[in-house]
Amino acid sequence: MLIRHATLPDGRRDIDVLVQDGHIAAIGQRLAAPEGTPEVDARGQLLAPSFVDAHFHMDSTLSYGLPRVNASGTLLEGIALWGELKPQLTQDALVERALQYCDWAVAKGLLAIRSHVDVCDDRLLAVEALLQVKQQVAPYLDVQLVAFPQDGLLRSPNALANLKRALDKGVEVVGGIPHFERTMADGAESIRILCELAAERGLRVDMHCDESDDPMSRHIETLTFHTQRLGLHGRVTGSHLTSMHSMDNYYVSKLIPLMAEAQVHVVANPLINITLQGRHDTYPRRRGMTRVPELMTAGLNVAFGQDCVMDPWYPLGSADMLEVAQMGLHVAQMTSPAQIAACFDAVTVNAAKVLGIEHHGLKPGADANLVLLQAGSIVEAVRLRANRLVVWRCGKRVAGSAPVVSQLELPGRPAHVDWTLAR
Ligand SMILES: [Zn+2]
């Protein structure tokens, strides 16, 4: 396939992308293609690498209201509510909801998701369900699973044994939740145990870390220390890190360079952080999201995750990573064109780095996992949460939608553009 006349995320216009055997073979102007190669005219629309969600919970998604809604809106009530729902879960219901979500994801051009899966259930029902889903959706969506001890590695009696069983079954990343352990010391100990387990097995680590407004919650320092000590550089992710929002500035000025040295990845979850954090504040009320621009400036790889869609923690969400990028840039006040582009990267290429997917992006040799957006630039894509005109998985069309006519009338759009796509 030859995609002609595309605009690329870096702003280059009238670019052709040649796809052969599911991979990007060449990118350039007026490319020649072998006789009979099917052509798609992008008509100046934005061709981007597919979206990647670096942080999600596919075992709880679409369970909103079961068995009741979260009255306080807090993280802790959400965890308690999930605990009420857990004994009632069935594998069939888990699979059905996850598959439904995967359909939404593909329709939105989201083709890779890292999902945490709760292992604090001796039946490992959610693990079995998501392993089945992972296999089932593999032709069109990459799902990477994290063994997540939701009730605390040390606080929940069988968590460590269950987590190891989940890894044995094929879950590929080691999770954790140090701030939910009984003490700071237990939290630190859980990080040591989990990082050593990951080092032994050659796995990646992704912990829910310091997801609170407590400026003294400093598990990210411990996670960074063990990353350094065990040589896990580039394989460890700190998710949430919301306490960094409230930390003392002097302490953070020491912490961020240490994180950069250990090449820790950072995942902020803007939709969830802005709604769950600051719930104990009156006014001024904290935003709760970690220090995204400062971390990016220090050279850390920062991605944004969706985290929750219609579950005990969050009643909204739609698998739209442009919504996530848009919320992220608002919360972080990243409104310059370069910063908006950085937020777009946070839901595409940066997130792919978190998952360790090397064959992602707009570059020769990468998988042709692409999305054609009804927008003329990244800024416009984020502003409009642009319509997904075509989604390709390894060069094969897996989703698409008709152009949204009303967008023709929005100010700033050239009137002469014909939105009809060659199929
Ligand atoms: Zn999470």
CSV table of C-alpha atoms and ligand atoms in Angstrom, one decimal:
chain,number,residue,atom,x,y,z
A,1,MET,CA,0.0,0.0,0.0
A,2,LEU,CA,1.1,3.5,-0.7
A,3,ILE,CA,-0.4,6.3,1.4
A,4,ARG,CA,0.0,9.6,-0.6
A,5,HIS,CA,-0.1,13.2,0.4
A,6,ALA,CA,-0.1,12.8,4.2
A,7,THR,CA,0.9,15.4,6.8
A,8,LEU,CA,3.1,13.9,9.5
A,9,PRO,CA,3.2,14.7,13.2
A,10,ASP,CA,6.5,16.6,12.8
A,11,GLY,CA,4.7,19.0,10.4
A,12,ARG,CA,6.1,17.7,7.1
A,13,ARG,CA,3.5,17.9,4.4
A,14,ASP,CA,2.7,16.1,1.2
A,15,ILE,CA,4.6,13.0,2.3
A,16,ASP,CA,4.1,9.4,1.0
A,17,VAL,CA,4.4,6.3,3.1
A,18,LEU,CA,5.1,3.0,1.5
A,19,VAL,CA,3.9,-0.1,3.3
A,20,GLN,CA,5.2,-3.5,2.4
A,21,ASP,CA,4.6,-6.8,4.2
A,22,GLY,CA,3.0,-5.0,7.1
A,23,HIS,CA,6.0,-2.8,7.7
A,24,ILE,CA,6.8,0.8,6.8
A,25,ALA,CA,9.2,0.4,3.8
A,26,ALA,CA,9.9,4.1,3.0
A,27,ILE,CA,8.8,7.6,3.9
A,28,GLY,CA,9.4,10.5,1.5
A,29,GLN,CA,8.1,12.8,-1.2
A,30,ARG,CA,6.7,11.3,-4.4
A,31,LEU,CA,7.7,7.7,-3.7
A,32,ALA,CA,7.6,5.2,-6.5
A,33,ALA,CA,5.8,1.9,-5.8
A,34,PRO,CA,5.8,-1.4,-7.7
A,35,GLU,CA,3.1,-1.7,-10.4
A,36,GLY,CA,-0.3,-2.5,-8.9
A,37,THR,CA,0.4,-1.2,-5.4
A,38,PRO,CA,-3.0,0.0,-4.0
A,39,GLU,CA,-2.9,3.7,-3.2
A,40,VAL,CA,-4.7,5.8,-0.5
A,41,ASP,CA,-4.9,9.5,-0.9
A,42,ALA,CA,-4.6,11.1,2.6
A,43,ARG,CA,-5.5,14.5,1.1
A,44,GLY,CA,-3.2,16.4,3.5
A,45,GLN,CA,-4.7,14.8,6.7
A,46,LEU,CA,-2.5,13.8,9.6
A,47,LEU,CA,-1.0,10.4,9.5
A,48,ALA,CA,0.2,9.3,13.0
A,49,PRO,CA,1.6,6.2,14.6
A,50,SER,CA,-1.2,4.3,16.4
A,51,PHE,CA,-2.0,5.3,20.0
A,52,VAL,CA,-0.5,3.4,22.9
A,53,ASP,CA,-2.0,3.3,26.4
A,54,ALA,CA,0.8,2.9,29.0
A,55,HIS,CA,-1.6,2.3,31.9
A,56,PHE,CA,-5.0,0.6,32.0
A,57,HIS,CA,-7.1,-1.8,34.1
A,58,MET,CA,-8.9,-4.1,31.7
A,59,ASP,CA,-10.2,-6.4,34.4
A,60,SER,CA,-12.3,-3.7,36.0
A,61,THR,CA,-13.3,-1.7,32.9
A,62,LEU,CA,-17.0,-1.3,32.0
A,63,SER,CA,-18.1,-2.5,35.5
A,64,TYR,CA,-19.3,1.0,36.6
A,65,GLY,CA,-22.2,0.7,39.1
A,66,LEU,CA,-21.4,-2.9,40.0
A,67,PRO,CA,-22.4,-3.5,42.8
A,68,ARG,CA,-22.8,0.2,43.5
A,69,VAL,CA,-21.2,3.5,42.6
A,70,ASN,CA,-18.3,5.2,44.4
A,71,ALA,CA,-20.0,7.7,46.7
A,72,SER,CA,-16.9,9.6,47.9
A,73,GLY,CA,-15.1,9.5,44.6
A,74,THR,CA,-11.9,8.6,46.3
A,75,LEU,CA,-9.2,6.0,45.4
A,76,LEU,CA,-9.7,4.2,48.7
A,77,GLU,CA,-13.4,3.8,48.3
A,78,GLY,CA,-12.7,2.6,44.7
A,79,ILE,CA,-10.4,-0.1,46.0
A,80,ALA,CA,-13.0,-1.1,48.6
A,81,LEU,CA,-15.7,-1.2,46.0
A,82,TRP,CA,-13.5,-3.4,43.7
A,83,GLY,CA,-13.1,-5.7,46.7
A,84,GLU,CA,-16.9,-6.0,47.0
A,85,LEU,CA,-17.2,-6.8,43.3
A,86,LYS,CA,-14.3,-9.4,43.2
A,87,PRO,CA,-16.2,-12.4,44.7
A,88,GLN,CA,-19.0,-11.9,42.2
A,89,LEU,CA,-16.8,-11.8,39.1
A,90,THR,CA,-17.1,-14.5,36.5
A,91,GLN,CA,-14.6,-15.2,33.8
A,92,ASP,CA,-17.2,-14.9,31.1
A,93,ALA,CA,-18.3,-11.5,32.2
A,94,LEU,CA,-14.6,-10.3,32.5
A,95,VAL,CA,-13.8,-11.5,29.0
A,96,GLU,CA,-17.0,-10.0,27.6
A,97,ARG,CA,-16.3,-6.5,29.1
A,98,ALA,CA,-12.6,-6.6,28.1
A,99,LEU,CA,-13.4,-7.5,24.5
A,100,GLN,CA,-16.0,-4.7,24.3
A,101,TYR,CA,-13.3,-2.3,25.5
A,102,CYS,CA,-10.8,-3.7,22.9
A,103,ASP,CA,-13.4,-2.9,20.2
A,104,TRP,CA,-13.7,0.7,21.4
A,105,ALA,CA,-9.9,0.9,21.5
A,106,VAL,CA,-9.3,-0.2,17.9
A,107,ALA,CA,-12.0,2.1,16.6
A,108,LYS,CA,-10.0,4.9,18.2
A,109,GLY,CA,-6.7,3.9,16.7
A,110,LEU,CA,-5.5,2.5,20.1
A,111,LEU,CA,-3.5,-0.6,19.1
A,112,ALA,CA,-1.4,-1.3,22.2
A,113,ILE,CA,-2.4,-1.3,25.8
A,114,ARG,CA,-0.5,-2.1,29.0
A,115,SER,CA,-3.1,-3.4,31.5
A,116,HIS,CA,-2.6,-4.2,35.1
A,117,VAL,CA,-4.5,-7.3,36.3
A,118,ASP,CA,-5.3,-7.8,39.9
A,119,VAL,CA,-3.7,-11.0,41.3
A,120,CYS,CA,-5.1,-10.7,44.9
A,121,ASP,CA,-7.8,-13.3,44.2
A,122,ASP,CA,-6.7,-16.9,44.8
A,123,ARG,CA,-8.7,-18.1,41.8
A,124,LEU,CA,-6.7,-15.8,39.5
A,125,LEU,CA,-9.9,-15.4,37.6
A,126,ALA,CA,-9.0,-12.0,36.1
A,127,VAL,CA,-5.6,-13.3,35.1
A,128,GLU,CA,-7.1,-16.2,33.2
A,129,ALA,CA,-9.7,-14.0,31.6
A,130,LEU,CA,-7.2,-11.3,30.4
A,131,LEU,CA,-4.7,-13.9,29.1
A,132,GLN,CA,-7.6,-15.3,27.0
A,133,VAL,CA,-8.4,-11.8,25.8
A,134,LYS,CA,-4.8,-11.1,25.0
A,135,GLN,CA,-4.6,-14.1,22.8
A,136,GLN,CA,-8.0,-13.5,21.2
A,137,VAL,CA,-7.3,-9.8,20.2
A,138,ALA,CA,-3.6,-10.4,19.2
A,139,PRO,CA,-4.4,-10.1,15.5
A,140,TYR,CA,-5.5,-6.5,15.9
A,141,LEU,CA,-4.4,-5.2,19.4
A,142,ASP,CA,-1.3,-5.8,21.6
A,143,VAL,CA,-2.2,-6.3,25.2
A,144,GLN,CA,0.7,-6.4,27.7
A,145,LEU,CA,-0.3,-7.5,31.2
A,146,VAL,CA,1.1,-6.4,34.6
A,147,ALA,CA,0.7,-8.6,37.7
A,148,PHE,CA,-0.8,-6.1,40.1
A,149,PRO,CA,-1.2,-6.9,43.8
A,150,GLN,CA,-4.1,-4.5,44.3
A,151,ASP,CA,-4.6,-5.3,48.0
A,152,GLY,CA,-0.8,-4.9,48.8
A,153,LEU,CA,2.0,-7.4,48.3
A,154,LEU,CA,2.7,-7.7,52.0
A,155,ARG,CA,-0.8,-6.6,53.3
A,156,SER,CA,-2.6,-9.3,51.4
A,157,PRO,CA,-1.7,-12.9,52.6
A,158,ASN,CA,-1.3,-14.7,49.3
A,159,ALA,CA,-0.4,-11.8,47.1
A,160,LEU,CA,3.3,-12.7,46.4
A,161,ALA,CA,2.5,-16.4,45.7
A,162,ASN,CA,-0.4,-15.4,43.4
A,163,LEU,CA,1.8,-12.8,41.7
A,164,LYS,CA,4.4,-15.5,40.9
A,165,ARG,CA,1.7,-17.8,39.7
A,166,ALA,CA,0.4,-15.1,37.4
A,167,LEU,CA,4.0,-14.6,36.0
A,168,ASP,CA,4.3,-18.4,35.5
A,169,LYS,CA,1.1,-18.3,33.5
A,170,GLY,CA,2.5,-15.7,31.1
A,171,VAL,CA,1.8,-12.2,32.6
A,172,GLU,CA,4.9,-10.3,31.6
A,173,VAL,CA,5.4,-7.3,33.9
A,174,VAL,CA,5.9,-7.1,37.7
A,175,GLY,CA,3.5,-4.7,39.4
A,176,GLY,CA,3.2,-3.2,42.9
A,177,ILE,CA,1.4,-0.7,45.1
A,178,PRO,CA,3.8,0.3,47.8
A,179,HIS,CA,1.7,3.2,49.1
A,180,PHE,CA,-1.1,0.8,50.0
A,181,GLU,CA,1.1,-1.4,52.3
A,182,ARG,CA,0.6,-0.9,56.0
A,183,THR,CA,3.7,1.2,56.6
A,184,MET,CA,6.3,3.2,54.6
A,185,ALA,CA,8.8,0.5,55.6
A,186,ASP,CA,6.5,-2.3,54.2
A,187,GLY,CA,6.1,-0.3,51.1
A,188,ALA,CA,9.9,-0.1,50.7
A,189,GLU,CA,10.2,-3.8,51.4
A,190,SER,CA,7.6,-4.6,48.8
A,191,ILE,CA,9.6,-2.6,46.2
A,192,ARG,CA,12.8,-4.5,47.1
A,193,ILE,CA,11.1,-7.9,46.8
A,194,LEU,CA,9.4,-7.1,43.5
A,195,CYS,CA,12.4,-5.5,41.8
A,196,GLU,CA,14.6,-8.5,42.8
A,197,LEU,CA,11.9,-10.8,41.4
A,198,ALA,CA,11.9,-8.9,38.1
A,199,ALA,CA,15.7,-8.9,37.9
A,200,GLU,CA,15.8,-12.7,38.5
A,201,ARG,CA,13.2,-13.3,35.8
A,202,GLY,CA,14.4,-10.7,33.3
A,203,LEU,CA,11.1,-8.8,33.4
A,204,ARG,CA,10.0,-5.2,33.4
A,205,VAL,CA,8.5,-3.5,36.4
A,206,ASP,CA,5.5,-1.1,36.6
A,207,MET,CA,4.3,0.0,40.0
A,208,HIS,CA,1.4,2.1,41.1
A,209,CYS,CA,3.7,4.4,43.1
A,210,ASP,CA,2.9,7.2,45.6
A,211,GLU,CA,-0.7,7.6,44.3
A,212,SER,CA,-1.6,10.0,47.1
A,213,ASP,CA,-1.4,13.7,48.0
A,214,ASP,CA,1.1,12.9,50.8
A,215,PRO,CA,4.2,14.9,50.2
A,216,MET,CA,6.1,12.4,52.4
A,217,SER,CA,5.2,9.4,50.3
A,218,ARG,CA,8.5,8.8,48.7
A,219,HIS,CA,8.4,5.3,47.3
A,220,ILE,CA,9.6,6.6,43.9
A,221,GLU,CA,13.0,7.2,45.6
A,222,THR,CA,13.1,3.6,46.7
A,223,LEU,CA,12.0,2.3,43.3
A,224,THR,CA,14.7,4.5,41.6
A,225,PHE,CA,17.3,3.1,44.1
A,226,HIS,CA,16.5,-0.5,43.4
A,227,THR,CA,16.4,0.2,39.6
A,228,GLN,CA,19.9,1.5,39.9
A,229,ARG,CA,21.2,-1.2,42.3
A,230,LEU,CA,19.9,-4.1,40.2
A,231,GLY,CA,20.8,-2.6,36.8
A,232,LEU,CA,17.2,-2.4,35.7
A,233,HIS,CA,17.8,0.8,33.7
A,234,GLY,CA,15.0,1.5,31.2
A,235,ARG,CA,12.9,-1.4,32.3
A,236,VAL,CA,11.1,0.2,35.3
A,237,THR,CA,8.1,2.5,35.3
A,238,GLY,CA,6.7,4.6,38.1
A,239,SER,CA,2.9,5.0,37.5
A,240,HIS,CA,1.0,7.9,38.9
A,241,LEU,CA,3.6,9.5,41.2
A,242,THR,CA,0.9,12.0,42.3
A,243,SER,CA,2.7,12.7,45.6
A,244,MET,CA,5.4,14.4,43.5
A,245,HIS,CA,2.8,17.1,42.9
A,246,SER,CA,2.8,17.9,46.7
A,247,MET,CA,6.5,17.3,47.5
A,248,ASP,CA,8.9,19.9,48.6
A,249,ASN,CA,10.7,21.6,45.7
A,250,TYR,CA,14.2,21.2,47.1
A,251,TYR,CA,13.6,17.4,47.5
A,252,VAL,CA,12.3,17.1,44.0
A,253,SER,CA,15.4,18.9,42.7
A,254,LYS,CA,17.4,16.0,44.1
A,255,LEU,CA,14.9,13.3,43.1
A,256,ILE,CA,14.4,14.0,39.4
A,257,PRO,CA,18.1,13.7,38.4
A,258,LEU,CA,18.3,10.3,40.3
A,259,MET,CA,15.2,9.2,38.3
A,260,ALA,CA,16.9,10.3,35.0
A,261,GLU,CA,20.1,8.5,35.9
A,262,ALA,CA,18.1,5.2,36.5
A,263,GLN,CA,16.2,5.8,33.3
A,264,VAL,CA,12.9,5.3,35.1
A,265,HIS,CA,9.8,5.7,32.9
A,266,VAL,CA,7.0,7.9,34.2
A,267,VAL,CA,3.3,7.4,33.5
A,268,ALA,CA,0.8,10.1,34.5
A,269,ASN,CA,-2.9,9.4,34.3
A,270,PRO,CA,-4.4,12.9,33.9
A,271,LEU,CA,-8.1,12.0,33.8
A,272,ILE,CA,-7.9,9.9,37.0
A,273,ASN,CA,-5.3,12.0,38.9
A,274,ILE,CA,-7.3,15.2,38.5
A,275,THR,CA,-10.5,13.5,39.8
A,276,LEU,CA,-9.1,11.2,42.5
A,277,GLN,CA,-6.5,13.5,44.1
A,278,GLY,CA,-7.1,16.5,46.2
A,279,ARG,CA,-10.3,15.0,47.6
A,280,HIS,CA,-9.3,15.8,51.1
A,281,ASP,CA,-8.5,19.4,50.2
A,282,THR,CA,-10.8,22.4,50.7
A,283,TYR,CA,-9.4,25.3,48.7
A,284,PRO,CA,-7.0,25.8,47.1
A,285,ARG,CA,-7.4,22.3,45.8
A,286,ARG,CA,-4.4,20.4,44.4
A,287,ARG,CA,-4.5,19.0,40.9
A,288,GLY,CA,-2.5,15.9,41.9
A,289,MET,CA,-0.9,15.1,38.6
A,290,THR,CA,2.9,14.5,38.8
A,291,ARG,CA,5.4,17.1,37.5
A,292,VAL,CA,5.1,16.3,33.8
A,293,PRO,CA,6.9,19.2,32.1
A,294,GLU,CA,9.8,19.2,34.6
A,295,LEU,CA,10.3,15.4,34.2
A,296,MET,CA,10.2,15.8,30.4
A,297,THR,CA,12.7,18.6,30.5
A,298,ALA,CA,15.0,16.5,32.7
A,299,GLY,CA,15.0,13.9,29.9
A,300,LEU,CA,12.8,11.3,31.4
A,301,ASN,CA,10.4,9.3,29.2
A,302,VAL,CA,6.9,10.4,30.3
A,303,ALA,CA,3.7,8.8,29.0
A,304,PHE,CA,0.0,9.4,29.7
A,305,GLY,CA,-2.4,6.5,30.5
A,306,GLN,CA,-6.2,6.2,30.4
A,307,ASP,CA,-6.1,4.1,33.7
A,308,CYS,CA,-9.8,3.7,34.1
A,309,VAL,CA,-12.9,3.6,31.9
A,310,MET,CA,-16.3,3.2,33.6
A,311,ASP,CA,-15.1,1.3,36.7
A,312,PRO,CA,-15.2,1.7,40.5
A,313,TRP,CA,-12.8,4.7,40.2
A,314,TYR,CA,-14.1,6.6,37.2
A,315,PRO,CA,-17.6,6.9,35.6
A,316,LEU,CA,-16.4,8.2,32.2
A,317,GLY,CA,-13.8,7.5,29.5
A,318,SER,CA,-13.9,6.2,26.0
A,319,ALA,CA,-10.6,4.7,24.9
A,320,ASP,CA,-9.8,8.0,23.3
A,321,MET,CA,-6.1,8.8,23.9
A,322,LEU,CA,-6.6,12.2,22.4
A,323,GLU,CA,-8.9,13.0,25.3
A,324,VAL,CA,-6.2,11.8,27.6
A,325,ALA,CA,-3.6,14.0,25.9
A,326,GLN,CA,-5.9,17.0,26.0
A,327,MET,CA,-6.6,16.6,29.7
A,328,GLY,CA,-2.9,16.1,30.4
A,329,LEU,CA,-1.9,19.3,28.7
A,330,HIS,CA,-4.6,21.2,30.5
A,331,VAL,CA,-3.6,19.9,33.9
A,332,ALA,CA,0.1,20.5,33.3
A,333,GLN,CA,-0.5,23.8,31.6
A,334,MET,CA,1.4,22.6,28.6
A,335,THR,CA,-0.2,24.9,25.9
A,336,SER,CA,2.7,25.9,23.6
A,337,PRO,CA,2.8,24.1,20.3
A,338,ALA,CA,5.9,22.2,21.3
A,339,GLN,CA,4.3,21.1,24.6
A,340,ILE,CA,1.1,20.0,22.9
A,341,ALA,CA,3.3,17.9,20.6
A,342,ALA,CA,5.0,16.5,23.6
A,343,CYS,CA,1.6,15.5,25.0
A,344,PHE,CA,0.7,13.8,21.7
A,345,ASP,CA,4.0,11.9,22.0
A,346,ALA,CA,2.9,10.9,25.5
A,347,VAL,CA,0.1,8.8,24.1
A,348,THR,CA,2.0,7.5,21.1
A,349,VAL,CA,5.8,7.1,20.9
A,350,ASN,CA,6.6,7.7,24.6
A,351,ALA,CA,4.0,5.1,25.7
A,352,ALA,CA,5.4,2.6,23.2
A,353,LYS,CA,8.8,3.0,24.9
A,354,VAL,CA,7.2,2.3,28.3
A,355,LEU,CA,5.9,-1.0,26.9
A,356,GLY,CA,9.2,-1.7,25.3
A,357,ILE,CA,7.7,-1.9,21.8
A,358,GLU,CA,10.6,-1.0,19.5
A,359,HIS,CA,8.8,-1.5,16.2
A,360,HIS,CA,6.4,1.4,16.8
A,361,GLY,CA,6.4,4.8,15.1
A,362,LEU,CA,6.7,6.5,11.8
A,363,LYS,CA,10.0,5.1,10.7
A,364,PRO,CA,11.2,2.6,8.1
A,365,GLY,CA,11.1,-0.9,9.5
A,366,ALA,CA,8.4,-0.2,12.0
A,367,ASP,CA,5.1,-2.0,11.9
A,368,ALA,CA,2.6,-0.2,9.8
A,369,ASN,CA,0.3,0.5,12.8
A,370,LEU,CA,-1.1,3.8,11.7
A,371,VAL,CA,-4.0,6.1,12.2
A,372,LEU,CA,-5.2,8.8,9.7
A,373,LEU,CA,-6.8,11.6,11.7
A,374,GLN,CA,-9.2,14.2,10.3
A,375,ALA,CA,-6.9,17.0,11.2
A,376,GLY,CA,-4.2,19.1,9.6
A,377,SER,CA,-1.7,19.1,12.5
A,378,ILE,CA,-1.1,17.6,16.0
A,379,VAL,CA,-2.5,20.7,17.6
A,380,GLU,CA,-5.7,20.4,15.6
A,381,ALA,CA,-5.9,16.6,16.3
A,382,VAL,CA,-5.8,17.3,20.1
A,383,ARG,CA,-8.1,20.3,19.8
A,384,LEU,CA,-10.8,18.4,18.0
A,385,ARG,CA,-10.0,15.0,19.4
A,386,ALA,CA,-10.0,14.3,15.7
A,387,ASN,CA,-12.1,11.7,13.9
A,388,ARG,CA,-10.2,8.5,13.0
A,389,LEU,CA,-10.6,8.2,9.3
A,390,VAL,CA,-8.6,5.0,8.9
A,391,VAL,CA,-6.8,2.7,11.4
A,392,TRP,CA,-4.3,0.3,10.0
A,393,ARG,CA,-2.8,-2.7,11.8
A,394,CYS,CA,0.3,-4.0,10.1
A,395,GLY,CA,-0.9,-2.3,6.9
A,396,LYS,CA,-4.3,-3.9,7.1
A,397,ARG,CA,-7.4,-1.6,7.6
A,398,VAL,CA,-9.0,-2.6,10.9
A,399,ALA,CA,-11.3,0.4,11.5
A,400,GLY,CA,-12.4,3.7,10.0
A,401,SER,CA,-15.1,6.2,9.9
A,402,ALA,CA,-16.7,8.7,7.6
A,403,PRO,CA,-15.4,12.3,7.7
A,404,VAL,CA,-17.2,14.4,10.3
A,405,VAL,CA,-18.9,17.0,8.1
A,406,SER,CA,-19.5,19.6,10.9
A,407,GLN,CA,-15.8,20.0,11.3
A,408,LEU,CA,-15.7,21.5,7.8
A,409,GLU,CA,-17.5,24.5,9.3
A,410,LEU,CA,-15.1,25.1,12.2
A,411,PRO,CA,-13.0,28.2,11.9
A,412,GLY,CA,-9.5,27.8,10.7
A,413,ARG,CA,-10.3,25.0,8.2
A,414,PRO,CA,-9.5,25.7,4.6
A,415,ALA,CA,-12.8,25.6,2.7
A,416,HIS,CA,-11.4,24.0,-0.4
A,417,VAL,CA,-10.4,20.7,1.4
A,418,ASP,CA,-12.3,17.6,0.0
A,419,TRP,CA,-12.6,15.3,3.0
A,420,THR,CA,-13.6,12.3,0.9
A,421,LEU,CA,-11.0,9.5,1.1
A,422,ALA,CA,-10.0,7.2,-1.6
A,423,ARG,CA,-10.7,3.7,-0.5
B,1,ZN,ZN,-3.9,2.2,37.7
